C-alpha atoms as a printed R data frame, in Angstrom:
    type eleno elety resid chain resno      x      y      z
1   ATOM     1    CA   UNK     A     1 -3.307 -0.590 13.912
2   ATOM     2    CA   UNK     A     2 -0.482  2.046 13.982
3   ATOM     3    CA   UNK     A     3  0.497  3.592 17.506
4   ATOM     4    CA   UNK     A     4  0.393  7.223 19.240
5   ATOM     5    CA   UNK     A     5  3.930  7.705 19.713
6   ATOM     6    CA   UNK     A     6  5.315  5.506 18.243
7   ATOM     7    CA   UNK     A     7  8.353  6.023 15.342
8   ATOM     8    CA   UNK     A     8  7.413  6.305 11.451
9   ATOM     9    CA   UNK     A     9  8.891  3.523 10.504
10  ATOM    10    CA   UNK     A    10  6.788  1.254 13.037
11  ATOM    11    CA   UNK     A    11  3.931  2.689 12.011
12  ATOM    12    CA   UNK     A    12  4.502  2.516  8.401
13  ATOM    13    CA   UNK     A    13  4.962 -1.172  8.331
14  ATOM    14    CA   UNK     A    14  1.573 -1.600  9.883
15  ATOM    15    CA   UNK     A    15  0.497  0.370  6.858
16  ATOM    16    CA   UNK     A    16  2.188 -1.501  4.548
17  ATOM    17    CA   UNK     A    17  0.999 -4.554  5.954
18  ATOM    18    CA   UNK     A    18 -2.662 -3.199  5.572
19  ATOM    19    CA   UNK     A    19 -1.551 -2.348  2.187
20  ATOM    20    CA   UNK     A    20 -0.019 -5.621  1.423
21  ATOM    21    CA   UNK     A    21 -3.990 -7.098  2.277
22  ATOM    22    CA   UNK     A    22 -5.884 -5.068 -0.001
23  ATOM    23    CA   UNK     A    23 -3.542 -5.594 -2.805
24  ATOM    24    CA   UNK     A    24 -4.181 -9.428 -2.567
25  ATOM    25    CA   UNK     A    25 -7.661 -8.868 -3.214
26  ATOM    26    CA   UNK     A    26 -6.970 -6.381 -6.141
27  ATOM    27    CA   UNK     A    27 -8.580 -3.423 -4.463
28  ATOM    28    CA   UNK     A    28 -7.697  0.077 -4.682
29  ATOM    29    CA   UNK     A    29 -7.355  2.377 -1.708
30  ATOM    30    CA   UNK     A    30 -6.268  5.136 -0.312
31  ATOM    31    CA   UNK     A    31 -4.167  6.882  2.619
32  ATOM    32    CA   UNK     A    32 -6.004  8.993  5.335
33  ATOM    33    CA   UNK     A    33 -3.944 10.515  7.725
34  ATOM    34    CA   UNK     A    34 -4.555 13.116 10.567
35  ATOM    35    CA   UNK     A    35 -1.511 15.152 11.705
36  ATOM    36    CA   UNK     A    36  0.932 11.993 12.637
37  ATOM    37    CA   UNK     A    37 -1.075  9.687 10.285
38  ATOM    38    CA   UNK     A    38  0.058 12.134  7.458
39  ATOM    39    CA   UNK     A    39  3.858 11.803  8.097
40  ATOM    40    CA   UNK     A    40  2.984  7.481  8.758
41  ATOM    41    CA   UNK     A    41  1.497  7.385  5.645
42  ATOM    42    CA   UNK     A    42  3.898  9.469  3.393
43  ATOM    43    CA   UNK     A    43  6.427  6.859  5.329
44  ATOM    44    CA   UNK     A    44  5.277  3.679  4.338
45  ATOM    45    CA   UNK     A    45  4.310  5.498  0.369
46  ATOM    46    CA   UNK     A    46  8.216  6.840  0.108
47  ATOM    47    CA   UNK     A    47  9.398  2.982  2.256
48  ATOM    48    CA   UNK     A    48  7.077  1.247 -0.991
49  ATOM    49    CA   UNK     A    49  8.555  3.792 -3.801
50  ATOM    50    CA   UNK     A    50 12.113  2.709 -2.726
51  ATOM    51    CA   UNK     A    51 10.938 -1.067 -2.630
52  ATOM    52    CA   UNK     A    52 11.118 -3.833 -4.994
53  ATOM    53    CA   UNK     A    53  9.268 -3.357 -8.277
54  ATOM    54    CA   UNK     A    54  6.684 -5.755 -6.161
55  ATOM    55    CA   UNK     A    55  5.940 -3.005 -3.468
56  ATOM    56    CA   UNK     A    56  6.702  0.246 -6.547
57  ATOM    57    CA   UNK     A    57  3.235 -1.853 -8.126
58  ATOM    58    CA   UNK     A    58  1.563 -1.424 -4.945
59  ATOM    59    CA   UNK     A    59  1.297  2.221 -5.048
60  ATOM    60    CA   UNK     A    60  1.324  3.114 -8.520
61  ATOM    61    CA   UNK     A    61 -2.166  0.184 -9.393
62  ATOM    62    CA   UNK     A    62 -3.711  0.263 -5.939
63  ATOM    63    CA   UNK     A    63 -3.177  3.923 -4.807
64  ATOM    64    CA   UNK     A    64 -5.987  6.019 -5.583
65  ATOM    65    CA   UNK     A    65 -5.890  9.044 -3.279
66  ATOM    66    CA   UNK     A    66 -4.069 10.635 -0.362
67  ATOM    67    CA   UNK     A    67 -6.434 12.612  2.392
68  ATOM    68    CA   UNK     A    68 -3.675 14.151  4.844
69  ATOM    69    CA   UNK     A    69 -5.003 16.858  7.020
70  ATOM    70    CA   UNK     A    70 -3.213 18.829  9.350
71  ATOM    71    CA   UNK     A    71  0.125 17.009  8.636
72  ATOM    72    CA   UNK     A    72  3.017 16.931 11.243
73  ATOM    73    CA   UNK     A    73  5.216 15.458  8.830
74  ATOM    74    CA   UNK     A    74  6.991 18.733  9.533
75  ATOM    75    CA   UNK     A    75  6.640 18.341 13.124
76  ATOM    76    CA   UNK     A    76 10.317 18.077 13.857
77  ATOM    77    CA   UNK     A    77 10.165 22.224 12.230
78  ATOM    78    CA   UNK     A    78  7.247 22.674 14.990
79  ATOM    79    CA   UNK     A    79  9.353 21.478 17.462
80  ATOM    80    CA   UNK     A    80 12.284 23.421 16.899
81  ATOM    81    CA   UNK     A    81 10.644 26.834 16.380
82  ATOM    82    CA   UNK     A    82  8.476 26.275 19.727
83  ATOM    83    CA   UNK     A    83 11.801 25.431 21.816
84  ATOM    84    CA   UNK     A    84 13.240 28.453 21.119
85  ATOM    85    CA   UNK     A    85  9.781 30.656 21.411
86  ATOM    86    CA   UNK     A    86  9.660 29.052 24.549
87  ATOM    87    CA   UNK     A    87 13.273 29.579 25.813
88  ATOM    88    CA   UNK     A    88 12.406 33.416 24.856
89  ATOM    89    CA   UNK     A    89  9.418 33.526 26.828
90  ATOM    90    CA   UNK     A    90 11.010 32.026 29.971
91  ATOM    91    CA   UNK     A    91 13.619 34.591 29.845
92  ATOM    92    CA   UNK     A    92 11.243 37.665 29.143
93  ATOM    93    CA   UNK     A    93  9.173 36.361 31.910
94  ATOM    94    CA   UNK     A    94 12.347 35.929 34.438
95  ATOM    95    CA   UNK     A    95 13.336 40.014 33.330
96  ATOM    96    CA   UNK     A    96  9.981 41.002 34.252
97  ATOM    97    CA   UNK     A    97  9.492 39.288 37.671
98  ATOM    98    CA   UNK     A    98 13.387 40.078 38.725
99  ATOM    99    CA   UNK     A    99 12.067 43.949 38.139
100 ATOM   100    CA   UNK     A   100  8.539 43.475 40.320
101 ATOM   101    CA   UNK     A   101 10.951 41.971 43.086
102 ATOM   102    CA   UNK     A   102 12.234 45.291 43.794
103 ATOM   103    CA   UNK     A   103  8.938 46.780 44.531
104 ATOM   104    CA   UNK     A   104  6.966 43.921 46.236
């Protein structure tokens, strides 16, 4: 049960965990992630990778596909690009309405 919200590598360790479950009962499976699910799951795949040849078996027996749709694990770029859109638009909006002052 990951969390809205809440950081990658909380919610990667509940996917691990989930992970963990499966692979004592020798199943495959796979990782579905919308938008923040997709950055969670590539978390917990690159926190397993980087693991102990224990967790590496994990993904490279069990895994047997990745479904990530919309993915925000770019979201931090999203962020950045719409601050500054949004700084511009304040300011082109403040030039405009200082001009209408002078005639309403």
């Amino acid at each position: 049960d990951t969390g809205t919200a809440r950081s990658f590598e909380y919610n990667a360790a509940k996917i691990i965990d989930a992970i963990e479950s499966v692979s004592k009962r020798r199943k495959p499976y796979g990782l579905l992630g919308y938008s923040q699910g997709c950055a969670n799951a590539l978390t917990a795949e690159s926190l397993l990778l980087s693991g102990s040849p224990k967790q590496q078996a994990y993904v490279n027996e069990g895994l047997v596909c990745r479904q990530l749709i919309f993915s925000a694990a770019n979201g931090s770029t999203h962020g950045s690009a719409g601050d500054s859109k949004v700084q511009r638009l304040i300011v082109m909006c403040e030039e405009f309405f200082k001009y209408q002052q002078g005639y309403f």
